[in-house]
Structure formats: structure tokens, C-alpha cells
GROMACS .gro file of C-alpha atoms in nm:
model
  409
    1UNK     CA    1  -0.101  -3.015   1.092
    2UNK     CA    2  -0.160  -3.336   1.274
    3UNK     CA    3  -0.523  -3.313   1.448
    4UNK     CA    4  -0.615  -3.587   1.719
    5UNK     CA    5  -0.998  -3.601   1.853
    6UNK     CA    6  -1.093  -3.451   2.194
    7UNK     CA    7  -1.074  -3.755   2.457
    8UNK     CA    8  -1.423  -3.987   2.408
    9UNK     CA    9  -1.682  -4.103   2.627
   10UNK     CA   10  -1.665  -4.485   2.736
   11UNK     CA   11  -1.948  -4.714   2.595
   12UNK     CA   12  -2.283  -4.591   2.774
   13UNK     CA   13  -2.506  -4.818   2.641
   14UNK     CA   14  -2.645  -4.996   2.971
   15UNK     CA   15  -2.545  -4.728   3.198
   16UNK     CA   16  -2.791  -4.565   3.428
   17UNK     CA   17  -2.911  -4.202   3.342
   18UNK     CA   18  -2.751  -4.046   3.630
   19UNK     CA   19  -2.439  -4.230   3.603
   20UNK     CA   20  -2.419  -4.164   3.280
   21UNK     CA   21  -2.495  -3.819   3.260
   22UNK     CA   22  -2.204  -3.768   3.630
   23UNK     CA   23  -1.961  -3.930   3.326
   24UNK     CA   24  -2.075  -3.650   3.061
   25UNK     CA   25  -2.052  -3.345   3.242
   26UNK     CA   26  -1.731  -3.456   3.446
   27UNK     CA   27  -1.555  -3.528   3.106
   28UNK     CA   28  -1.718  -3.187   2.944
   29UNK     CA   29  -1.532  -3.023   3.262
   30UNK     CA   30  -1.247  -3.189   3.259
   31UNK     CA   31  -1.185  -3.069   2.887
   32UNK     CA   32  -1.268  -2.704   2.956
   33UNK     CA   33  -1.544  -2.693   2.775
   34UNK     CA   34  -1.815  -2.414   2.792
   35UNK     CA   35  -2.115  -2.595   2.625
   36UNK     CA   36  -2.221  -2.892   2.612
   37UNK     CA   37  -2.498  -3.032   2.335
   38UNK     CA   38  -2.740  -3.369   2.289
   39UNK     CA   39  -2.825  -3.321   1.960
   40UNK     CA   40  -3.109  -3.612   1.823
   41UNK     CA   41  -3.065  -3.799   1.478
   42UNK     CA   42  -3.291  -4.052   1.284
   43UNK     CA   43  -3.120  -4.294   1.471
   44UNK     CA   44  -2.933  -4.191   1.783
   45UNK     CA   45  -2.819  -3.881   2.000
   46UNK     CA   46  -2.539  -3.725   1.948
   47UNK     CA   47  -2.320  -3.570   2.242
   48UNK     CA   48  -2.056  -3.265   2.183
   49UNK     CA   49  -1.909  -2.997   2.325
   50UNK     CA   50  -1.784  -2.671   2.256
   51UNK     CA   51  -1.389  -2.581   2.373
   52UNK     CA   52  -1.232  -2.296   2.272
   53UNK     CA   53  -1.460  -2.192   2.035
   54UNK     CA   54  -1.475  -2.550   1.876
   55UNK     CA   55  -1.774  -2.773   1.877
   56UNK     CA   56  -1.642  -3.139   1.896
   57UNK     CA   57  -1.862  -3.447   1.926
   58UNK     CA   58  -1.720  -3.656   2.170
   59UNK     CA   59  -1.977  -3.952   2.192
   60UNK     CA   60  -2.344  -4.091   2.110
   61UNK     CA   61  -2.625  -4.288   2.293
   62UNK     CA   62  -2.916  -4.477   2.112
   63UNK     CA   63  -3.244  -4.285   2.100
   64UNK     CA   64  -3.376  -4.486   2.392
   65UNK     CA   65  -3.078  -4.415   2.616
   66UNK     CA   66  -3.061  -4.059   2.447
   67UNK     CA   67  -3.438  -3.993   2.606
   68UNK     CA   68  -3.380  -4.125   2.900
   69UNK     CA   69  -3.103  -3.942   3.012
   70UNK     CA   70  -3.246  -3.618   2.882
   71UNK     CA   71  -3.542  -3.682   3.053
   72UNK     CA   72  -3.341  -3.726   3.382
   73UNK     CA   73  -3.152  -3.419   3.272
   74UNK     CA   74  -3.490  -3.232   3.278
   75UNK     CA   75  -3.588  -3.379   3.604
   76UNK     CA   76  -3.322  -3.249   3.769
   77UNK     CA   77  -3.302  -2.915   3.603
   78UNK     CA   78  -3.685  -2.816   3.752
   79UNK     CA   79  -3.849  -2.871   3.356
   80UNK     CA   80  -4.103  -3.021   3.294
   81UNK     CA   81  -4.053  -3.409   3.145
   82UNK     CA   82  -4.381  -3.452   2.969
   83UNK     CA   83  -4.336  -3.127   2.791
   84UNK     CA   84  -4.181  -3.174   2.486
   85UNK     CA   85  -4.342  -2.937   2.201
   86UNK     CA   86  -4.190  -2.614   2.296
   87UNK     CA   87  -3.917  -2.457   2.421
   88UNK     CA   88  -3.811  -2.495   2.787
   89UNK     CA   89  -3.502  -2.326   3.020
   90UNK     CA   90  -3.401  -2.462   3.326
   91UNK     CA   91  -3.116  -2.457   3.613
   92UNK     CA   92  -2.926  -2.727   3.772
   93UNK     CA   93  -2.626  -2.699   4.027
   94UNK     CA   94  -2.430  -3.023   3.966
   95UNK     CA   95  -2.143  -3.161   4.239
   96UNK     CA   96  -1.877  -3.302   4.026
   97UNK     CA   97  -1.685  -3.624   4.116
   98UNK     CA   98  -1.417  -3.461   4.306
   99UNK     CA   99  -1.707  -3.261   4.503
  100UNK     CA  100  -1.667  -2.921   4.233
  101UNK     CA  101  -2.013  -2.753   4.180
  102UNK     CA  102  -2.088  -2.655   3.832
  103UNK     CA  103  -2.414  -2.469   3.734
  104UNK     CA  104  -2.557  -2.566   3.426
  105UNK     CA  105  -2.802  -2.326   3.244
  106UNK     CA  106  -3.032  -2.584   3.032
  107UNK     CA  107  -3.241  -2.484   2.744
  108UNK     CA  108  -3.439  -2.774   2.476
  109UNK     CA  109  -3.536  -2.690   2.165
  110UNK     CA  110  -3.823  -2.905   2.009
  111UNK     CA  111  -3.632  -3.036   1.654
  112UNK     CA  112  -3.743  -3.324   1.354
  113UNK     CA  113  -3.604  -3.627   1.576
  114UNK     CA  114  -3.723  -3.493   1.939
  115UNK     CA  115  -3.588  -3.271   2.104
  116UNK     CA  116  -3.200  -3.045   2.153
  117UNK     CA  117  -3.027  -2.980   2.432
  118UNK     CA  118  -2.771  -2.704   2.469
  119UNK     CA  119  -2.614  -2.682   2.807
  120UNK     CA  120  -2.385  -2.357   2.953
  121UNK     CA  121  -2.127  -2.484   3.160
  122UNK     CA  122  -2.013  -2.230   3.430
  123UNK     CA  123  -1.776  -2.349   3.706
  124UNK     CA  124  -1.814  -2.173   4.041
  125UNK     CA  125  -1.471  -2.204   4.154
  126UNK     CA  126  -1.365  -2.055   3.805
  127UNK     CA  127  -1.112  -1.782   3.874
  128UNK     CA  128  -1.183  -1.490   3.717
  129UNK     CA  129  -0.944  -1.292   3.500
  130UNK     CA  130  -0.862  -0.927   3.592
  131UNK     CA  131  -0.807  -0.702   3.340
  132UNK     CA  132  -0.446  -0.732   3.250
  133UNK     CA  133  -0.529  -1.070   3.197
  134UNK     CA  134  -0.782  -1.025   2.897
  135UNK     CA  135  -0.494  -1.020   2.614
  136UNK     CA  136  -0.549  -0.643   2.555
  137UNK     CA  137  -0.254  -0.486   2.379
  138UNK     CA  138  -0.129  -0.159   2.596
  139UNK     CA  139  -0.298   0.157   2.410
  140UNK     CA  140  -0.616  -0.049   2.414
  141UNK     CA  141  -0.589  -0.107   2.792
  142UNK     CA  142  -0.464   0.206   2.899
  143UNK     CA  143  -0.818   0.352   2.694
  144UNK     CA  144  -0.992   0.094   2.937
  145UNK     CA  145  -0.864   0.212   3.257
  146UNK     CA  146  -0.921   0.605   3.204
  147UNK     CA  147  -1.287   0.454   3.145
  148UNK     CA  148  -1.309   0.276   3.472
  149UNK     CA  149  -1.140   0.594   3.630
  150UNK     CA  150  -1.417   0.805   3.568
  151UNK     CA  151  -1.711   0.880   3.814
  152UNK     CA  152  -1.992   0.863   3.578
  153UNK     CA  153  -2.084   0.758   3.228
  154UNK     CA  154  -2.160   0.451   3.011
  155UNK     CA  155  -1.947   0.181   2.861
  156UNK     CA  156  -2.083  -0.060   2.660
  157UNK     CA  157  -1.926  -0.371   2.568
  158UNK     CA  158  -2.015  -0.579   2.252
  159UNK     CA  159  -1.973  -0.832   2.028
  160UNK     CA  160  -2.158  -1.205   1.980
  161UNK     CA  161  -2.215  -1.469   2.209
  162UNK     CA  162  -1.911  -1.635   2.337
  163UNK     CA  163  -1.708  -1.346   2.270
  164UNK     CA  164  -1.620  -1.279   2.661
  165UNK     CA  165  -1.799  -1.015   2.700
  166UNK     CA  166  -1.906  -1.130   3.044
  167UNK     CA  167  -1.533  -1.212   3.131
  168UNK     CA  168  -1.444  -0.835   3.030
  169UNK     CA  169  -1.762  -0.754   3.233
  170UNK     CA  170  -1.637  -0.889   3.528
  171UNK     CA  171  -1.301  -0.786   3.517
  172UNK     CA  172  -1.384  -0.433   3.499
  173UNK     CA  173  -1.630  -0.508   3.821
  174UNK     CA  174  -1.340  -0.688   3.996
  175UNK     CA  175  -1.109  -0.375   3.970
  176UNK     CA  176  -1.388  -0.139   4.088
  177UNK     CA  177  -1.499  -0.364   4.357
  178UNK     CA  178  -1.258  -0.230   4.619
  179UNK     CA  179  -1.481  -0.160   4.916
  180UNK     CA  180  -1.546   0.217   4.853
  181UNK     CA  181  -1.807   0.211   4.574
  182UNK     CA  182  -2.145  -0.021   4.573
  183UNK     CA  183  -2.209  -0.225   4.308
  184UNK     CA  184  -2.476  -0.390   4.139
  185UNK     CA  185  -2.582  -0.608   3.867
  186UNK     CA  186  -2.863  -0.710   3.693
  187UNK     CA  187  -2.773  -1.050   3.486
  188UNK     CA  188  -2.944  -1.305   3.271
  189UNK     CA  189  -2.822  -1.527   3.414
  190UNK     CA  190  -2.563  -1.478   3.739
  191UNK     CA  191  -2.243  -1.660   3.550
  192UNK     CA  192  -2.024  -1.562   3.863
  193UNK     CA  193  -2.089  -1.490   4.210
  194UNK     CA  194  -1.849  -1.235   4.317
  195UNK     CA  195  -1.805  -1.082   4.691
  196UNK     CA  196  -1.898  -0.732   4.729
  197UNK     CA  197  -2.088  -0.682   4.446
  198UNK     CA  198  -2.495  -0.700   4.515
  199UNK     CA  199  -2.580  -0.926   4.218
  200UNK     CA  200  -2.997  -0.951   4.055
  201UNK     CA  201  -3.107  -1.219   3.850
  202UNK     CA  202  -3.416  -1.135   3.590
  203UNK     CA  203  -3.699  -1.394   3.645
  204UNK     CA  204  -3.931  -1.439   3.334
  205UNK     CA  205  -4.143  -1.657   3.537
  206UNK     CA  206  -4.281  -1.374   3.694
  207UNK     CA  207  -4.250  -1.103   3.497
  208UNK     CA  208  -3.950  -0.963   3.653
  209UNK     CA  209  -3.722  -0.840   3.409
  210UNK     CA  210  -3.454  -0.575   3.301
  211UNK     CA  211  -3.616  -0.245   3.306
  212UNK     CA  212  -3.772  -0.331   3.677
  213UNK     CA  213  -3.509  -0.424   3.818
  214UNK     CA  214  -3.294  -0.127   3.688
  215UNK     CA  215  -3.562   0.093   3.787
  216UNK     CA  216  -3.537  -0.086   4.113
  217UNK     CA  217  -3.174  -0.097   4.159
  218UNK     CA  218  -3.132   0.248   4.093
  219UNK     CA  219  -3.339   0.325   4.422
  220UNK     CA  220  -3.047   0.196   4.600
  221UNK     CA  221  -2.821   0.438   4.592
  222UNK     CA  222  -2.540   0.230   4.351
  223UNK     CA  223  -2.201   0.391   4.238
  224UNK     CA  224  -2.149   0.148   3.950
  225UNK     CA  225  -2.416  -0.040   3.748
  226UNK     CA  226  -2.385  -0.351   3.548
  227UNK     CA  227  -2.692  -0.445   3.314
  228UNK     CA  228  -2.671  -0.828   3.148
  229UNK     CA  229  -2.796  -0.683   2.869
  230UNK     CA  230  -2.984  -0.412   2.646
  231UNK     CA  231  -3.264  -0.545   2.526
  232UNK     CA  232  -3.553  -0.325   2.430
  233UNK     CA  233  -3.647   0.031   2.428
  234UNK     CA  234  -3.731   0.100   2.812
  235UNK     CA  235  -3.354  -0.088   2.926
  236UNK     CA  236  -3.194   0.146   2.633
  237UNK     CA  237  -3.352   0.465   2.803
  238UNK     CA  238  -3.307   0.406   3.156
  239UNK     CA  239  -2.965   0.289   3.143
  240UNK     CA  240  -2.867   0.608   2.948
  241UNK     CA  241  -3.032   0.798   3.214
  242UNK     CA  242  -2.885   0.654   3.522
  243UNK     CA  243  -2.533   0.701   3.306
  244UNK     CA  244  -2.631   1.079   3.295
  245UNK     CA  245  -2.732   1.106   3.641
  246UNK     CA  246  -2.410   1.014   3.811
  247UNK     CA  247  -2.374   0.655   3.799
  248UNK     CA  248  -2.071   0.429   3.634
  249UNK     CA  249  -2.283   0.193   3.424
  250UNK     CA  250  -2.145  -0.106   3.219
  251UNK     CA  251  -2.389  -0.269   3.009
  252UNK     CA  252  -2.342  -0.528   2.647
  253UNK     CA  253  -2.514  -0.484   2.305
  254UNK     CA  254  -2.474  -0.727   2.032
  255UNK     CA  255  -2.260  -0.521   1.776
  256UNK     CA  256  -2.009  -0.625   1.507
  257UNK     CA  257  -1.741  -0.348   1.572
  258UNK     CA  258  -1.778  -0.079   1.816
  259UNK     CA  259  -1.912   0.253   1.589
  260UNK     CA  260  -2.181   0.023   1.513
  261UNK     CA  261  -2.254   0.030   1.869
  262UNK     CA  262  -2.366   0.381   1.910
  263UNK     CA  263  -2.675   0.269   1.577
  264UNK     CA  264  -2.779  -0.028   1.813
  265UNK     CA  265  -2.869   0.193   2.117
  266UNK     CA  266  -3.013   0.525   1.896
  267UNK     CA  267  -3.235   0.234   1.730
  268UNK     CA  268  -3.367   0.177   2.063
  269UNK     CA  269  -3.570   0.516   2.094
  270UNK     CA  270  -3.266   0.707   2.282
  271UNK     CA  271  -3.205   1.064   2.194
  272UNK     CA  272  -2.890   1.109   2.028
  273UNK     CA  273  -2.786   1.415   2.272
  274UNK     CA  274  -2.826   1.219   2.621
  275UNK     CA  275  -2.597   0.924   2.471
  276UNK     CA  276  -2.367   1.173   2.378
  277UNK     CA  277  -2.313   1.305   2.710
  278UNK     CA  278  -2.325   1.016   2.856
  279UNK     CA  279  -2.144   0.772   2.642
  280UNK     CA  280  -1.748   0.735   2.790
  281UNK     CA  281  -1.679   0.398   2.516
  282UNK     CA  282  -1.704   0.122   2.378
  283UNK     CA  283  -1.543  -0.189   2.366
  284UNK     CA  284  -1.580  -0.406   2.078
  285UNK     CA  285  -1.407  -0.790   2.099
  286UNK     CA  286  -1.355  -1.158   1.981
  287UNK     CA  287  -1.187  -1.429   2.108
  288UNK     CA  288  -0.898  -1.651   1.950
  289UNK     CA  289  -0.741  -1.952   2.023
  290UNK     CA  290  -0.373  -1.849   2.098
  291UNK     CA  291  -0.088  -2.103   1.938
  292UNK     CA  292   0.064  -2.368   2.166
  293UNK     CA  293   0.436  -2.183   2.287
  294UNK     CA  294   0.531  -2.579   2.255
  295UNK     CA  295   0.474  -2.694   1.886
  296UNK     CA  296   0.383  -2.362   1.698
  297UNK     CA  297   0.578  -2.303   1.372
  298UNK     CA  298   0.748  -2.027   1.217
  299UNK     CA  299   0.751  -1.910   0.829
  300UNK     CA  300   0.978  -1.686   0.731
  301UNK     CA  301   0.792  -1.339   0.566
  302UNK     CA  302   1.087  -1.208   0.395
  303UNK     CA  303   1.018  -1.284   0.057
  304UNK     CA  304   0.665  -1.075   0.164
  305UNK     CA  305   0.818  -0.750   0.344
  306UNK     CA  306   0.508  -0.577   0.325
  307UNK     CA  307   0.263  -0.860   0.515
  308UNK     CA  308   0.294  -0.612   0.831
  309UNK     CA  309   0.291  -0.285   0.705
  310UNK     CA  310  -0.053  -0.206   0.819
  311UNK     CA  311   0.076  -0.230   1.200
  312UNK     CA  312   0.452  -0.158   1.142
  313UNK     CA  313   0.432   0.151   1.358
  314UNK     CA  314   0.310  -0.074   1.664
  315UNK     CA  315   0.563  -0.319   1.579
  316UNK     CA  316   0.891  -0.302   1.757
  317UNK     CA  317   1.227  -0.364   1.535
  318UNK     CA  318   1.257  -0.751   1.597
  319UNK     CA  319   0.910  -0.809   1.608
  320UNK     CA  320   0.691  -0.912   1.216
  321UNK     CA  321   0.972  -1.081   1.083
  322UNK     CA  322   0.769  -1.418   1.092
  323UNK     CA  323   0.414  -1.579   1.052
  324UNK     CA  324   0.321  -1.809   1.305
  325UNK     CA  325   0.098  -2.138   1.241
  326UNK     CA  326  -0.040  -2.496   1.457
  327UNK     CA  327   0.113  -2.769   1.408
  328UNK     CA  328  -0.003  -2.988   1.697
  329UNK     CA  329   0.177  -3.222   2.003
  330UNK     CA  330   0.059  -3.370   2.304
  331UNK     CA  331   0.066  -3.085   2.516
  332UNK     CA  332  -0.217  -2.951   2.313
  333UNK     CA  333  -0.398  -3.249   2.205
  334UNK     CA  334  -0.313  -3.224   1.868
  335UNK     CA  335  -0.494  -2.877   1.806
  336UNK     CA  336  -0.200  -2.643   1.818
  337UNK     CA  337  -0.392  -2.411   1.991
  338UNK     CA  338  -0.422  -2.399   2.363
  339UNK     CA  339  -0.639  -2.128   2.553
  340UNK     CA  340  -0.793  -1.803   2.405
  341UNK     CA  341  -0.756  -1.467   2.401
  342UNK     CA  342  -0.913  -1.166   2.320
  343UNK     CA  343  -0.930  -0.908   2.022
  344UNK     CA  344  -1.040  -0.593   2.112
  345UNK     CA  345  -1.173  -0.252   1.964
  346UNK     CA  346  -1.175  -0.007   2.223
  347UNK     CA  347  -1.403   0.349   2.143
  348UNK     CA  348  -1.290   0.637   2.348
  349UNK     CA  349  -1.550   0.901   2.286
  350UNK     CA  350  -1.390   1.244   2.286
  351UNK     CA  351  -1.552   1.546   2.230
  352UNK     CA  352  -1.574   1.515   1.854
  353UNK     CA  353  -1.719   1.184   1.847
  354UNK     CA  354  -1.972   1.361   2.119
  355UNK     CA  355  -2.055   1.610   1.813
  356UNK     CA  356  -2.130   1.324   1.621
  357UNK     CA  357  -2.341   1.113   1.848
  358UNK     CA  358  -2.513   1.411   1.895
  359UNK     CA  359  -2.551   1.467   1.521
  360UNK     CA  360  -2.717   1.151   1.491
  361UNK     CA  361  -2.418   1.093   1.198
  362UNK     CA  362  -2.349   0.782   1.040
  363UNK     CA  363  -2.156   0.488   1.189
  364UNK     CA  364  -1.914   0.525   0.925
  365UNK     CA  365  -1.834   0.904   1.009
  366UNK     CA  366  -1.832   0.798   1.342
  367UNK     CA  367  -1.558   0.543   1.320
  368UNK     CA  368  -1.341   0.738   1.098
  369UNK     CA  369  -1.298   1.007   1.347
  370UNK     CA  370  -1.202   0.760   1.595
  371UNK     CA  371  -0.937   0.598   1.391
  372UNK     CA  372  -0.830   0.980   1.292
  373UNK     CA  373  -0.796   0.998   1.686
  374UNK     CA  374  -0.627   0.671   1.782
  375UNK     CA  375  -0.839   0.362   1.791
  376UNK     CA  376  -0.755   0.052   1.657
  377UNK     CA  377  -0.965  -0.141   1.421
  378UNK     CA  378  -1.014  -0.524   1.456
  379UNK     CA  379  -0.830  -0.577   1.122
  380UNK     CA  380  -0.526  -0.388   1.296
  381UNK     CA  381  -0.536  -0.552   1.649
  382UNK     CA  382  -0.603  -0.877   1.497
  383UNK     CA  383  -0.269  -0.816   1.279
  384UNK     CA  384  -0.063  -0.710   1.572
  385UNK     CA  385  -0.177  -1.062   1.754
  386UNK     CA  386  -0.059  -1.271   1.433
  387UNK     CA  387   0.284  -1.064   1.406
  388UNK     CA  388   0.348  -1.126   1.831
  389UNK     CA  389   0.313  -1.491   1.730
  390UNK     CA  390   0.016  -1.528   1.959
  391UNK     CA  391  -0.235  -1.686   1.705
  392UNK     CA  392  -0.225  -1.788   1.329
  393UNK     CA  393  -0.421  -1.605   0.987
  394UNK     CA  394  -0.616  -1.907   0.975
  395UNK     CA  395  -0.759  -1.849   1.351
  396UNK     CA  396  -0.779  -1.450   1.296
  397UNK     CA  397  -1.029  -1.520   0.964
  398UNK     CA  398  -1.223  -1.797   1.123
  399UNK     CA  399  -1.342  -1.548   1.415
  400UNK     CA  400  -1.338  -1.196   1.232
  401UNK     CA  401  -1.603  -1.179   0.978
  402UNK     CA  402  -1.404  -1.025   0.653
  403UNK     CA  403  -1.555  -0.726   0.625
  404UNK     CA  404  -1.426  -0.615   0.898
  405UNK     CA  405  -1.059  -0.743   0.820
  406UNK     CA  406  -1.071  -0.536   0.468
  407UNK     CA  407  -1.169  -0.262   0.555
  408UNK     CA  408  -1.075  -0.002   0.311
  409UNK     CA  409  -0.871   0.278   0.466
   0.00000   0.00000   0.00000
């Protein structure tokens, strides 16, 4: 596969920090990028971004340039300058060339030649996807929408960072957010601001974090809750309780695959029988980079007939007959991948899997009723993706740890 290098940055070297750094973040933009990094060597500072899951570097600056236009960085973002021993966050709302404001979530890390910067990019004219436009196969989606169709209960939605859980987050928020239901959030930090939806921000600085405002929010009389995250023990117990006291609540958890889930939140002091009647599901996900439609090639799996036979009953009677892989062209820069897409593990709790929850059983007992009942593994939606054509093996592996693809039956 031919591979060409994300577009460089121009020569910097006697350009003034906030020129310089305009140039940065309007080429990080420009290239859809989601992060961007200054990362410090013995000898210089090295500037990459992450796109589409990738982290590419895409230019350098010499250490005294490097400080300088970190130090302006930090100026702008509210840090402080002189500070450079410990860690430090900070919040800047940048106006692009073309007049495009992008807020940029700053965070340094003290290292062995100075100091790190990662950077979150998040546009605020970014459209947001609804929820037929996550990549969610059918039987996955149609799970998802008898979810949001209920009047109570929780739904929890995990996997690791930069796995779109925020995206899916939103999407559900933008369906419910149809004038006849308030809503309200509690984030870490606001990614999107969204119309109709009455949107908290947790403030560290003073002291004001998830459990108060939860305990807060649910003073107001909300119809559907979103919580950022679950955290710790308190966050774990009220958001169960508000699920069991007649609020929709949507909330994340950093779990590999979605049985795991219901382990992360018992672990947090909850009783086992009030997330059992109060659990609805969970969605589990990843992202991939899907092939480019333009330059993606084709191997015939005949001389393998079995390669599929793990999804064949999901598979219509034209469809596995091929592997798809990148090959690369202009249209996608080489890569042979262009956008992303998600991979998704969707939990519907019924009433055995209540039995369970409530038994405090094992994840493993847990997810091998919901398979018995429908759900569909990563390993298996992950397949289904490759045999559609819409990514490659090679994609699939480098997102989905293993274990999970191997999974014994």
C-alpha cells in the first residue's frame, strides 16, 4: 500500500508565537484532526496530531521557539507561564483564519526535556451525527431505539477514550431533545453546545464536581439525564437512583465490552438489586477507519469458504464473497482509509440478565445469556463490517484488543 505523510507545516523558525501557533491549529483543523501534541526532545519540539485514530507528526520547532510558543499557548489558555513542575489544564476559544471558533481543552504534563502538551480539538460548528449516522448495523440500532423509547432507566455507554462515546452520547440527546422532555447534562468538559438541552460543566477549581451537581440537577425536575462520566462511589449511587426514580439517564464507564460494564458500576459500592431494576443497556463501542470507496481492493475468499462463517447468518447471499484492504490515492492522502465508524456491542437487559445483575453473577454468565438472547459480540460486529467491505482485518485488530476477537464460543 502506498502511504504519503499528512500535509507539513512551513518552516517556523523566525515566526512569531502567535503566528505561528494561528498556522498550527488552522492546519490541525484543516486535516480533521482531534488532538493535537508538542511533545519536547533533547533537542527540539516535536508537533503531531492525531486523525482518525492516527497520531502523525507533522512538524518541529527548536527548543527555544518550542518554549516560546507554548508559553504563549499557556498565556492564552488562563495557565499559569511560570508554572512548570506540575500538571496544569486550561481552556482557550480560538477564531480560526476564516473566522471558525474552535475550543481547545489544554492540559501540560511536566516530562525529562520540559514540559507536554496535549491539546483536544473540538469545533463548534461541528455537526453532530444523529443516530443512524453512527455506523450501527440494524439489530444493534433497533436495540438502541427501544432504549431511548423508554420513560425511565439507565444506559450506559462505554469503551476508551476516543471511542465516540460522546458522539453516541449526543446523538441519543439529539433524538430525545424534541421539545417535550427537559434535558440536562453534567460534562467534563461541554464538547458541544446543543439547543434545548440545559448543559453543566464540573469545575475542580472550586470543588464543584459530579455528585453535586447531579444532586443538584436532579432538583430540577429533568426527564432525561446525561452524566460525563462515572467516576467514584457517590456518582455510581446517585445516578442509579435517579435511574430508579423515574428519570432517563445516560451516563459512560470505561469498560472493554459491555458485560464487563455491569462489574465496573457493582465495584463502585451499588447494590446489585437497584442496578438491576434500573439498568435498560449497555452499549459497548470502537471506532474504525472505514476503506476509501475510491482505491480499496478486493481479494477473492474462495479458496477460504469458511472466513465468514461466524456471521453467515447476518450475511445476505451476495454479500462475504470478498476481503477488502487500503491501497491508497489522492482522494485519501495515501492512507486508504477515509473517515471512521463505529463498532458496537449493544446489552439489552431482559429479565434474565435482571436475575443475574441481581445475583451479583459473573461477567462471564452475564454475557453468555445475552449472546443466548441476541447480542452481538465485538468479534461478530467487527466481522460483519470487514465482510460489507467497510474496513480491512488489519484496521479491525489494530482497534479490538484480541481477546475480545477470540473469544471462545
Amino acid at each position: 500500500m502506498s502511504r504519503t505523510v499528512l500535509g507539513q507545516l512551513p518552516d517556523m523558525k523566525d515566526t512569531a508565537p502567535e503566528d505561528g501557533v494561528s498556522v498550527i491549529l488552522n492546519h490541525a483543523v484543516a486535516n480533521a484532526a482531534s488532538d493535537l501534541f508538542f511533545s519536547g526532545t533533547i533537542n527540539r519540539v516535536l508537533i503531531s496530531v492525531r486523525r482518525f485514530g492516527i497520531v502523525e507528526t507533522i512538524g518541529e520547532l527548536s527548543l527555544e521557539s518550542g518554549r516560546r510558543y507554548l508559553t504563549y499557548i499557556k498565556a492564552a489558555a488562563g495557565m499559569d507561564i511560570a508554572e512548570r513542575r506540575r500538571p496544569q489544564d486550561g481552556r482557550w476559544i480560538h477564531s480560526l483564519a476564516e473566522g471558525r471558533l474552535v475550543d481547545l481543552r489544554i492540559n501540560t504534563i511536566p516530562t525529562m526535556y520540559g514540559e507536554d502538551f496535549a491539546i483536544r480539538i473540538l469545533a463548534r460548528d461541528t455537526e453532530l451525527r444523529s443516530i443512524d449516522q453512527l455506523g450501527m448495523a440494524q439489530h444493534e440500532y433497533n436495540l438502541l431505539i427501544e432504549m431511548l423509547n423508554r420513560p425511565s432507566g439507565l444506559v450506559l455507554v462505554t469503551g476508551p477514550t476516543g471511542s465516540g462515546k460522546t458522539t453516541t452520547l449526543y446523538a441519543c440527546l439529539s433524538r430525545l431533545n424534541d421539545g417535550q422532555r427537559k434535558l440536562h447534562t453534567i460534562e467534563d468538559p461541554i464538547e458541544y453546545a446543543l439547543d434545548g438541552l440545559h448543559q453543566s460543566q464540573v469545575n475542580p477549581a472550586i470543588d464543584l464536581d459530579f455528585p453535586e451537581l447531579l444532586r443538584s440537577i436532579l432538583r430540577q425536575s429533568p426527564d432525561v439525564i446525561m452524566i460525563g462520566e462515572i467516576r467514584d462511589e457517590v456518582t455510581a449511587k446517585t445516578t442509579v437512583r435517579a435511574a430508579n426514580s423515574g428519570h432517563l439517564v445516560f451516563a459512560t464507564l470505561p469498560s472493554p465490552v459491555a458485560a464487563m460494564a455491569i462489574q465496573g458500576v457493582l465495584s463502585l459500592g451499588v447494590h446489585p438489586h437497584f442496578l438491576s431494576t434500573s439498568l435498560l443497556g449497555v452499549i459497548s463501542q470502537r471506532l474504525v477507519r472505514t476503506l476509501c470507496p475510491k482505491c480499496k481492493v478486493t481479494y477473492d475468499v474462495s479458496t477460504a469458504p469458511h472466513t465468514f462463517d461466524a456471521v453467515r447468518k447476518w450475511l445476505k447471499a451476495d454479500e462475504g464473497k470478498v476481503l477488502c484492504g487500503p491501497k491508497g490515492c489522492d482522494a485519501c492522502e495515501g492512507t486508504g482509509y477515509v473517515g471512521r465508524a463505529g463498532v458496537f456491542e449493544v446489552m439489552a437487559v431482559t429479565q434474565e440478565i435482571r436475575r443475574l445483575i441481581a445475583e451479583d453473577r459473573p461477567a462471564r454468565e452475564v454475557r453468555d445469556k445475552a449472546v443466548e438472547q441476541g447480542m452481538r459480540e465485538f468479534r461478530h460486529s467487527a466481522l460483519l463490517k470487514v465482510a460489507w467491505g467497510e474496513t480491512s482485518t488489519e484496521e479491525v485488530f489494530r482497534v479490538i484488543p484480541t481477546e475480545y476477537l477470540l473469544m471462545n464460543d
